[in-house]
PDB file of C-alpha atoms and ligand atoms in Angstrom:
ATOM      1  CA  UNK A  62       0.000   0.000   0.000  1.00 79.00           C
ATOM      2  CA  UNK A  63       1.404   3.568  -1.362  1.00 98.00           C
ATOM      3  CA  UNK A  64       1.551   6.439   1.760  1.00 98.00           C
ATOM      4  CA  UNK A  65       0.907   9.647   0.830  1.00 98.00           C
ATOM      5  CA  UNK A  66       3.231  12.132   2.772  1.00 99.00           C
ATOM      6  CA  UNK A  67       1.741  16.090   1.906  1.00 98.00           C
ATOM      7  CA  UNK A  68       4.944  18.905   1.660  1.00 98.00           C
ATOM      8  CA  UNK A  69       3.664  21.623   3.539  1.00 98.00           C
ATOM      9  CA  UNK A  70       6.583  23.920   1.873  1.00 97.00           C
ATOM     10  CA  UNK A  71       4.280  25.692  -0.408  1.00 95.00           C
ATOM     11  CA  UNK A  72       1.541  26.405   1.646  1.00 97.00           C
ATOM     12  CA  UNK A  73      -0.422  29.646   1.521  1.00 95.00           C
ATOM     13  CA  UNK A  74       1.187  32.477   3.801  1.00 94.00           C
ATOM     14  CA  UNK A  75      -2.667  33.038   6.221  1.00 96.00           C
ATOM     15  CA  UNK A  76      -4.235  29.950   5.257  1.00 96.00           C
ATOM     16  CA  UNK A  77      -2.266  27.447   7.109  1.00 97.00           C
ATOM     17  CA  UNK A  78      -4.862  26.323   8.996  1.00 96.00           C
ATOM     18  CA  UNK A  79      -7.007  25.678   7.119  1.00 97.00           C
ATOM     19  CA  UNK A  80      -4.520  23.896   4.891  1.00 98.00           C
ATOM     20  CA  UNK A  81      -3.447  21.783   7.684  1.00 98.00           C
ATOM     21  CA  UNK A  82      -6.972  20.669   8.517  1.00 97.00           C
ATOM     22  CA  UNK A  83      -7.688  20.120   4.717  1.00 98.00           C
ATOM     23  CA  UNK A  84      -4.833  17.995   3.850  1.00 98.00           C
ATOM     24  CA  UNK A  85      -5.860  15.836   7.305  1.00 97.00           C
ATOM     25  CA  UNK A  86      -9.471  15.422   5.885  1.00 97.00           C
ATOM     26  CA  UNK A  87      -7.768  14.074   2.856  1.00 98.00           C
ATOM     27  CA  UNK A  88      -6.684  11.738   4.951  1.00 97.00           C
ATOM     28  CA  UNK A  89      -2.883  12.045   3.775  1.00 98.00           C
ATOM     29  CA  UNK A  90      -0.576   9.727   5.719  1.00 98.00           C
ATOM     30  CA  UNK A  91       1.617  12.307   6.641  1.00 98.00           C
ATOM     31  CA  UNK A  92       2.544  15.843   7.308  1.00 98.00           C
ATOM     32  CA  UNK A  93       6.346  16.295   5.063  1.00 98.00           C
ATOM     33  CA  UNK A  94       8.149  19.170   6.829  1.00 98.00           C
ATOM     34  CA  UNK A  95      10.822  20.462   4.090  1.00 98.00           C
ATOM     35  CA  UNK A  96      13.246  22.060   6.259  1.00 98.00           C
ATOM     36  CA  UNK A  97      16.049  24.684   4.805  1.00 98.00           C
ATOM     37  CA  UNK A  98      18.807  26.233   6.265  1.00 98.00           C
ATOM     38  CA  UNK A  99      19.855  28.693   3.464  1.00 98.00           C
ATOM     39  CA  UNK A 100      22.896  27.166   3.370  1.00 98.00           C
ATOM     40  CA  UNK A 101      22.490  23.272   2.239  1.00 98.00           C
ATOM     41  CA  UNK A 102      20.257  25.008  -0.301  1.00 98.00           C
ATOM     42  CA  UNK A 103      19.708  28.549  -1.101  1.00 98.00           C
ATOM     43  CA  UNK A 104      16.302  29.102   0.519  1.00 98.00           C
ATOM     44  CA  UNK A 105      15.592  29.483   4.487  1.00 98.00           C
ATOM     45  CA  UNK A 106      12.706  28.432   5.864  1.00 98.00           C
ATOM     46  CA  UNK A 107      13.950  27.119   9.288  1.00 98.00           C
ATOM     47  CA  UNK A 108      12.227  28.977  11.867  1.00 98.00           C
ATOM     48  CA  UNK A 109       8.817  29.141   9.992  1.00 98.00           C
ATOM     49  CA  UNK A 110       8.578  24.793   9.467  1.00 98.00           C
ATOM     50  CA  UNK A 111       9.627  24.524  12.965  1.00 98.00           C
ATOM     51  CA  UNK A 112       6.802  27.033  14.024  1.00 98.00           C
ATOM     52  CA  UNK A 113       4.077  24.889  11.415  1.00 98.00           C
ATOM     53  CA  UNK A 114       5.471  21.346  12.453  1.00 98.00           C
ATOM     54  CA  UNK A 115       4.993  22.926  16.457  1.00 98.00           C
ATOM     55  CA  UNK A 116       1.778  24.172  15.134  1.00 97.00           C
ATOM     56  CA  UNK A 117       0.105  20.981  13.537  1.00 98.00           C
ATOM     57  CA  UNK A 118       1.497  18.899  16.674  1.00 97.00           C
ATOM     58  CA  UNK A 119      -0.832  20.480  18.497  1.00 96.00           C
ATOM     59  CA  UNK A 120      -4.087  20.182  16.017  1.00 96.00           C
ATOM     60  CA  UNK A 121      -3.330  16.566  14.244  1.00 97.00           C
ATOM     61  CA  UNK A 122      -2.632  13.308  15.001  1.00 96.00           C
ATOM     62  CA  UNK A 123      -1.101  12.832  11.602  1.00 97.00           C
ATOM     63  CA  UNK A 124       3.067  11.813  12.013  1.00 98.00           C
ATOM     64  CA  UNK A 125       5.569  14.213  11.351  1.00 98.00           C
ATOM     65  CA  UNK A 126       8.052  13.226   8.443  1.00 99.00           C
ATOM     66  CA  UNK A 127      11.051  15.794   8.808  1.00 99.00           C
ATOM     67  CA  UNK A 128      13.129  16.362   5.731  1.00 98.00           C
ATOM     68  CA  UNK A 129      16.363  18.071   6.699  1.00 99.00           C
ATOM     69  CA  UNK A 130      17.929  19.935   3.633  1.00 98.00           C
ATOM     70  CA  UNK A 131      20.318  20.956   5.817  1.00 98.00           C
ATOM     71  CA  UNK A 132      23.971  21.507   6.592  1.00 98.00           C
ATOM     72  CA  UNK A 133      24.055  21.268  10.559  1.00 98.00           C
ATOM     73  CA  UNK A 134      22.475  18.084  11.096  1.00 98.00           C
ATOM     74  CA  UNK A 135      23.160  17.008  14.849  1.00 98.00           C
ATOM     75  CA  UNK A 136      21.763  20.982  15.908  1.00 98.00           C
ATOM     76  CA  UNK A 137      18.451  20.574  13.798  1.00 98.00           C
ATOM     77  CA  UNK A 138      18.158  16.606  14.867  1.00 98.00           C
ATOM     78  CA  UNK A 139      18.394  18.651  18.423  1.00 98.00           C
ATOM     79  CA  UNK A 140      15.620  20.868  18.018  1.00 98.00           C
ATOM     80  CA  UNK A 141      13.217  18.511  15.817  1.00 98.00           C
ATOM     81  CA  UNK A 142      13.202  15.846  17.688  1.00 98.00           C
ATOM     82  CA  UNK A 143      11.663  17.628  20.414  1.00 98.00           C
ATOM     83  CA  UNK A 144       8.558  17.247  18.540  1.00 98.00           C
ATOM     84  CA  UNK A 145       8.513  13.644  18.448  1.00 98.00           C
ATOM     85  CA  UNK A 146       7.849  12.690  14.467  1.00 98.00           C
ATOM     86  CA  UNK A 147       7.831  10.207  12.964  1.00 98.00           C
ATOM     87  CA  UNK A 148      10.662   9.704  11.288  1.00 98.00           C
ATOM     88  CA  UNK A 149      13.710  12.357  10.534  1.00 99.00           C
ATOM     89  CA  UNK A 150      15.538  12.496   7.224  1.00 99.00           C
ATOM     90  CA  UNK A 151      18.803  14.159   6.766  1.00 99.00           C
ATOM     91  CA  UNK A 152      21.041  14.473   3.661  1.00 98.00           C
ATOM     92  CA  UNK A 153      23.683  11.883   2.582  1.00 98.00           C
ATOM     93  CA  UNK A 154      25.496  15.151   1.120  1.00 98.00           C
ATOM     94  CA  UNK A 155      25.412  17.088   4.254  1.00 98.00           C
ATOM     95  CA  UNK A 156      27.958  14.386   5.899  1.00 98.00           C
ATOM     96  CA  UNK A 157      31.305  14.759   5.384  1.00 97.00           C
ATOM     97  CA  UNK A 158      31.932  10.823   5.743  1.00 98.00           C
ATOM     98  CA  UNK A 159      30.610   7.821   6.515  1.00 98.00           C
ATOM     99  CA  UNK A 160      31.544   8.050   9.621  1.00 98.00           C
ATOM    100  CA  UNK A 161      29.238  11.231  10.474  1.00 98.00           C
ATOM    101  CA  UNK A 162      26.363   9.170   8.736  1.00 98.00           C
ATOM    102  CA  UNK A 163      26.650   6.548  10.954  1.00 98.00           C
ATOM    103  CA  UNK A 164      26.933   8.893  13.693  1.00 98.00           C
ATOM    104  CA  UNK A 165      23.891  10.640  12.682  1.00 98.00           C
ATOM    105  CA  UNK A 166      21.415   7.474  12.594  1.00 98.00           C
ATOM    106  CA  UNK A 167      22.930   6.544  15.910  1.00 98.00           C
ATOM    107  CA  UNK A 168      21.428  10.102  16.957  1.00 98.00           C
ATOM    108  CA  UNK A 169      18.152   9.757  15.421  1.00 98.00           C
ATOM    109  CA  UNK A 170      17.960   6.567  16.854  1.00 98.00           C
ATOM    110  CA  UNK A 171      18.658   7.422  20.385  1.00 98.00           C
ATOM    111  CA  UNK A 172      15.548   9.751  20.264  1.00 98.00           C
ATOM    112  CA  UNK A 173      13.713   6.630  18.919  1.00 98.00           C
ATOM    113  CA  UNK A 174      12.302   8.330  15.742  1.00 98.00           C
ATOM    114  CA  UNK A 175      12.783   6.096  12.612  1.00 98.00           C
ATOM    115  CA  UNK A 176      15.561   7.144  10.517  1.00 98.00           C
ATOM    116  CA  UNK A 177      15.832   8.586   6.989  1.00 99.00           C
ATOM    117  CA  UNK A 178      18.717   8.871   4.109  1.00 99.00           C
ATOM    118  CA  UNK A 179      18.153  11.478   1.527  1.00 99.00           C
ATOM    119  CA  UNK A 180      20.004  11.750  -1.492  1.00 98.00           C
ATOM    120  CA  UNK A 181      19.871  14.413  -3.961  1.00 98.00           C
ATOM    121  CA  UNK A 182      19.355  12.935  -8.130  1.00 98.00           C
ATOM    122  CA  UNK A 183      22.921  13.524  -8.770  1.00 98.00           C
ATOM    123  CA  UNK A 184      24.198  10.788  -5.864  1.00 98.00           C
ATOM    124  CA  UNK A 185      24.578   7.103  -6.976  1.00 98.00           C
ATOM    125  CA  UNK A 186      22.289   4.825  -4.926  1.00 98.00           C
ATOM    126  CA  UNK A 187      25.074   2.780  -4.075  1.00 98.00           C
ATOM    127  CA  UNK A 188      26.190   4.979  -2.058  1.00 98.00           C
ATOM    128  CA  UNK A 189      23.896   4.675   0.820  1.00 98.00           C
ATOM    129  CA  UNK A 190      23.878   1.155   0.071  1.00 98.00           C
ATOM    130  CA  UNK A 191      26.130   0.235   3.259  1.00 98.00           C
ATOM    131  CA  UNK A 192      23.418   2.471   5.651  1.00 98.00           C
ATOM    132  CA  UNK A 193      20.104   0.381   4.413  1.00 98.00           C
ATOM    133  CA  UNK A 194      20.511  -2.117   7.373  1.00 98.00           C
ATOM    134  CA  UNK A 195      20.396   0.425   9.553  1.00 98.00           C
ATOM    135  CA  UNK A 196      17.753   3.049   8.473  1.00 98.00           C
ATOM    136  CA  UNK A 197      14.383   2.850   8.002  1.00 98.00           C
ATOM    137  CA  UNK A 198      13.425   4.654   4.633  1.00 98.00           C
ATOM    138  CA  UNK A 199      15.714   6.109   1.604  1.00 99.00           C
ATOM    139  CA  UNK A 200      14.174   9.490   0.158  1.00 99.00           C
ATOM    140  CA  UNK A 201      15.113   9.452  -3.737  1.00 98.00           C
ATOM    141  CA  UNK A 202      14.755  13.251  -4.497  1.00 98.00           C
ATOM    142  CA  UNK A 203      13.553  13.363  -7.824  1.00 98.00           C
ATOM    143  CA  UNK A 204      14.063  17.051  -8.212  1.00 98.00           C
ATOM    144  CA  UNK A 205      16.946  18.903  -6.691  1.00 98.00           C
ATOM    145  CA  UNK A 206      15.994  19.808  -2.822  1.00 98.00           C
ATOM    146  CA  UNK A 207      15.396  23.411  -2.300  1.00 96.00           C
ATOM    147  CA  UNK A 208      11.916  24.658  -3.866  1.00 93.00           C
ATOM    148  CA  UNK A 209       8.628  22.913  -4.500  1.00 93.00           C
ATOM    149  CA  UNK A 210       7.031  22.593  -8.192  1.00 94.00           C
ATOM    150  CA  UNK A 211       9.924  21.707 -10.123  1.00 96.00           C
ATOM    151  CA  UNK A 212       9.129  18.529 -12.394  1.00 97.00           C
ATOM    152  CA  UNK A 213      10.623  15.197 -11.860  1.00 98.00           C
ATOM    153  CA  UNK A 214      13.404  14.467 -13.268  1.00 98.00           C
ATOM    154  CA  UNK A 215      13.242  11.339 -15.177  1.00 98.00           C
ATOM    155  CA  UNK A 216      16.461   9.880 -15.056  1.00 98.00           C
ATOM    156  CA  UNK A 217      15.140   8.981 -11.257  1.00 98.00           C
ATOM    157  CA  UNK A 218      13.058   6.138 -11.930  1.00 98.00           C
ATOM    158  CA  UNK A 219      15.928   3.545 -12.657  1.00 98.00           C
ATOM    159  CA  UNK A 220      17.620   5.124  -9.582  1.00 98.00           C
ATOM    160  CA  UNK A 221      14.291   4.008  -7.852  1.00 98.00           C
ATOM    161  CA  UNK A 222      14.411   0.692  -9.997  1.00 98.00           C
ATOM    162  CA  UNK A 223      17.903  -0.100  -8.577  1.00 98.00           C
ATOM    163  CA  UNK A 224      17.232   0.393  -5.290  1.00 99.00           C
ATOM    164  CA  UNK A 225      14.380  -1.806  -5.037  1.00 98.00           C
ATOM    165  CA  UNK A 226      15.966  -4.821  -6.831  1.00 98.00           C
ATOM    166  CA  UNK A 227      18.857  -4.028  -4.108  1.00 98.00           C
ATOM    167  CA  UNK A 228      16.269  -4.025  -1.044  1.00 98.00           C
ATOM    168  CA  UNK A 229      14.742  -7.240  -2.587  1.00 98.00           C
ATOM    169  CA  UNK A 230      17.579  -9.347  -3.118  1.00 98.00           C
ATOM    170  CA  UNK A 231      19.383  -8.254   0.044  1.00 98.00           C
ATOM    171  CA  UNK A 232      16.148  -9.245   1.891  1.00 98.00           C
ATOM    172  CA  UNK A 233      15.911  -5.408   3.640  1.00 98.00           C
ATOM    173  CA  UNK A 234      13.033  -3.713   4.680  1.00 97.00           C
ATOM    174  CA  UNK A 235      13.368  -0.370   3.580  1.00 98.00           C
ATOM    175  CA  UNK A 236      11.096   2.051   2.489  1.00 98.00           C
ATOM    176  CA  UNK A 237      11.307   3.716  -0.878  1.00 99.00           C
ATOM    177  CA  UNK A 238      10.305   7.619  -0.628  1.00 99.00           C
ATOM    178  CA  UNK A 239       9.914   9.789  -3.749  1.00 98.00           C
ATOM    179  CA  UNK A 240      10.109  13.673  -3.260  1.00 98.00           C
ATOM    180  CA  UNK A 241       9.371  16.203  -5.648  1.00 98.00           C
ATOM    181  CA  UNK A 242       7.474  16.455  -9.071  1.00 98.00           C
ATOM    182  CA  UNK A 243       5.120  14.260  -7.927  1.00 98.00           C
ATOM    183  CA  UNK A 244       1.767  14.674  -9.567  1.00 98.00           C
ATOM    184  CA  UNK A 245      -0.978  12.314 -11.171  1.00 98.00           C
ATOM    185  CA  UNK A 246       1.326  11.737 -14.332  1.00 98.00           C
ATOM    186  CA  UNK A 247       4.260  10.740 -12.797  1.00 98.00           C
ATOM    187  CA  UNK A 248       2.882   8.958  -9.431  1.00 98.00           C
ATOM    188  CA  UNK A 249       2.645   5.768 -11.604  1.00 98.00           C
ATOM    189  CA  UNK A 250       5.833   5.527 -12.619  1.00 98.00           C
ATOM    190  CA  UNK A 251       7.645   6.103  -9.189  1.00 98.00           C
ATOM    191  CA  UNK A 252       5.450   3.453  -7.920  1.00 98.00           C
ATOM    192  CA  UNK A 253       5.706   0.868 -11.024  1.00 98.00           C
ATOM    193  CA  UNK A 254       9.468   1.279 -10.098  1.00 98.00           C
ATOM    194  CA  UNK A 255       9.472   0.216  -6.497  1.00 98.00           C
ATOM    195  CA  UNK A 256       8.534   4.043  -4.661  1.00 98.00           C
ATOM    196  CA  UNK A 257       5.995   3.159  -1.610  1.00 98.00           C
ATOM    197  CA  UNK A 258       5.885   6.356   0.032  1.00 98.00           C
ATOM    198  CA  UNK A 259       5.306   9.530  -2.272  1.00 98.00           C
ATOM    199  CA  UNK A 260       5.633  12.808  -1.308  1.00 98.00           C
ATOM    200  CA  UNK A 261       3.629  15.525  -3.390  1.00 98.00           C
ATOM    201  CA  UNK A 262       3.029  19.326  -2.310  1.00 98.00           C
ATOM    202  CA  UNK A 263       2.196  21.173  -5.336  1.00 97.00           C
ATOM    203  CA  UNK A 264       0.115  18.587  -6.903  1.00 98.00           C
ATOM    204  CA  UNK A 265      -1.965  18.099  -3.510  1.00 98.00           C
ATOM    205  CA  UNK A 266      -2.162  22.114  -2.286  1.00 98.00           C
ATOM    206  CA  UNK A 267      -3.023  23.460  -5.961  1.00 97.00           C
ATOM    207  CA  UNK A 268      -6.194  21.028  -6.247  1.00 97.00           C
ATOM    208  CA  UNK A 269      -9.757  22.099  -5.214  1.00 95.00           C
ATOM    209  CA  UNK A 270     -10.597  18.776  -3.768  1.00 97.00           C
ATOM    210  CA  UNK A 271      -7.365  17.835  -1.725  1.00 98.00           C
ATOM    211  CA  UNK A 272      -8.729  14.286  -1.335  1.00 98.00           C
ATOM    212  CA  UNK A 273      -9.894  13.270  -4.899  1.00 98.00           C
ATOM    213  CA  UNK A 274      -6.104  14.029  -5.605  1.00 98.00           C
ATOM    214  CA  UNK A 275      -4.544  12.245  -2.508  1.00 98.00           C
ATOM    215  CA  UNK A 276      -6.991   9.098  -3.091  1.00 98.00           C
ATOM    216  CA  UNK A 277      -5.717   8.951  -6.805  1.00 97.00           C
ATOM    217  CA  UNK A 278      -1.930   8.878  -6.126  1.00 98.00           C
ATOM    218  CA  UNK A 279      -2.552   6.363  -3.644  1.00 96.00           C
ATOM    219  CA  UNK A 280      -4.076   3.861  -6.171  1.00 92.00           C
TER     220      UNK A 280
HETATM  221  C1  LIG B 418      11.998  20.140  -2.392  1.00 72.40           C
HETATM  222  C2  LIG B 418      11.188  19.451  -1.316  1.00 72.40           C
HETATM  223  C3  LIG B 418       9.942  18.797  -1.853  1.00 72.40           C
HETATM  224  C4  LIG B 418       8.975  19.754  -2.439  1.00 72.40           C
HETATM  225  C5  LIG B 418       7.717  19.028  -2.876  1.00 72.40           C
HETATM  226  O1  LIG B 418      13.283  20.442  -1.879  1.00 72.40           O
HETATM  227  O2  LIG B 418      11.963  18.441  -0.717  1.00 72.40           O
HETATM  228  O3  LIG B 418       9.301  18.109  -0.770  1.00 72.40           O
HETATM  229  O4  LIG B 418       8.601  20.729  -1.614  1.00 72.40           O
HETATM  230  O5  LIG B 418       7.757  19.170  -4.184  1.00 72.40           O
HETATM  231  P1  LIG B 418       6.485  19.316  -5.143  1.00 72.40           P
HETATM  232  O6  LIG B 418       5.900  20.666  -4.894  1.00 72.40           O
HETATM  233  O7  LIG B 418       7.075  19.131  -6.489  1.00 72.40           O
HETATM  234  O8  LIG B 418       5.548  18.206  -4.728  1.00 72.40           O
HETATM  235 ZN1  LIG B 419      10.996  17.176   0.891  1.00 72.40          ZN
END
């Protein structure tokens, strides 16, 4: 079964909640926080997703996922975690060996939220290969991290291929999240290749009926 995991990175500056309570009607499967330092990529949003992922803690149920496009790590690991999501993803890129990566699932883990590896389209799977025993999901960006409505870039889907004939014949159970260009075209493709949690912002937040969409890239 395909989860649905809503970017709140575009939403409407004053409609927020009303978003927020939309997207949970939809029933989406999770709230994805798209968190930017300014310096990882250009744009900063730090301050305001912590304030929305503090703010929908305390209206929904729905899990957090936390997508750190960010070069301090450990210090935002710090501060998320203190709202308990789901599951935290941080950049392969951001680490400056494998060493640090290891260190930084160790981290996540300590704070018992499930851990994510994030690695921007021009990163070889393989590389995160060694982690996958370790972490609980991979998020395959299938734009490059920093802004929302960009459209997937297809070279992605044998990256997504790959890494599901890897999970299956090494017997791992990892998820397989696809981030960005996500939209009723493309949705069966990421999930023909192997993708089993999609994240779409645009494509949900520019719909009239939030839901109709959501239900659709589920199928
Ligand atoms: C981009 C973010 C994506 C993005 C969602 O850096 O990681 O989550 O906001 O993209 P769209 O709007 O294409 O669904
Ligand atoms: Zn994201």
């Amino acid at each position: 079964m395909v989860e649905i995991s809503s970017s709140i990175l575009s939403v409407k500056e004053g409609k927020e909640t009303e978003t927020f309570f939309a997207l949970e009607q939809a029933k989406v499967d999770f709230f994805h926080i798209d968190v930017m330092d300014g310096k990882f990529v250009s744009k900063n949003n730090y301050e305001k997703m912590f304030s929305y992922a503090s703010y929908i803690k305390r209206i929904s149920n729905l899990p957090l996922d936390v997508h750190l496009m960010v070069e301090n790590v450990e210090d935002a690991i710090e501060e998320f975690s203190a709202l308990e999501p789901n599951i935290i993803t941080f950049h392969y890129e951001a680490c400056k060996d494998r060493e640090e990566v290891k260190r930084i699932i160790k981290l996540i883990e300590e704070y018992h939220i499930r851990v994510g590896i994030s690695v921007k389209p021009e990163t070889p799977i393989e590389t995160i290969y060694e982690f996958l025993p370790y972490i609980h999901s991979v998020l395959i960006m299938t734009v490059e991290p920093g802004k929302g409505g960009q459209t997937l870039i297809t070279d992605m889907i044998e990256k997504i291929s790959k890494l599901k004939r890897y999970i299956n014949e090494n017997d791992l159970e990892v998820d397989i999240e696809v981030d960005g260009g996500i939209n009723l075209r493309t949705a069966p493709e990421v999930k023909k290749a192997g993708a089993n949690i999609l994240v779409a912002g645009t494509a949900i937040l520019m719909a009239k009926d939030y839901k109709v969409i959501v239900d659709e890239l589920r199928k």
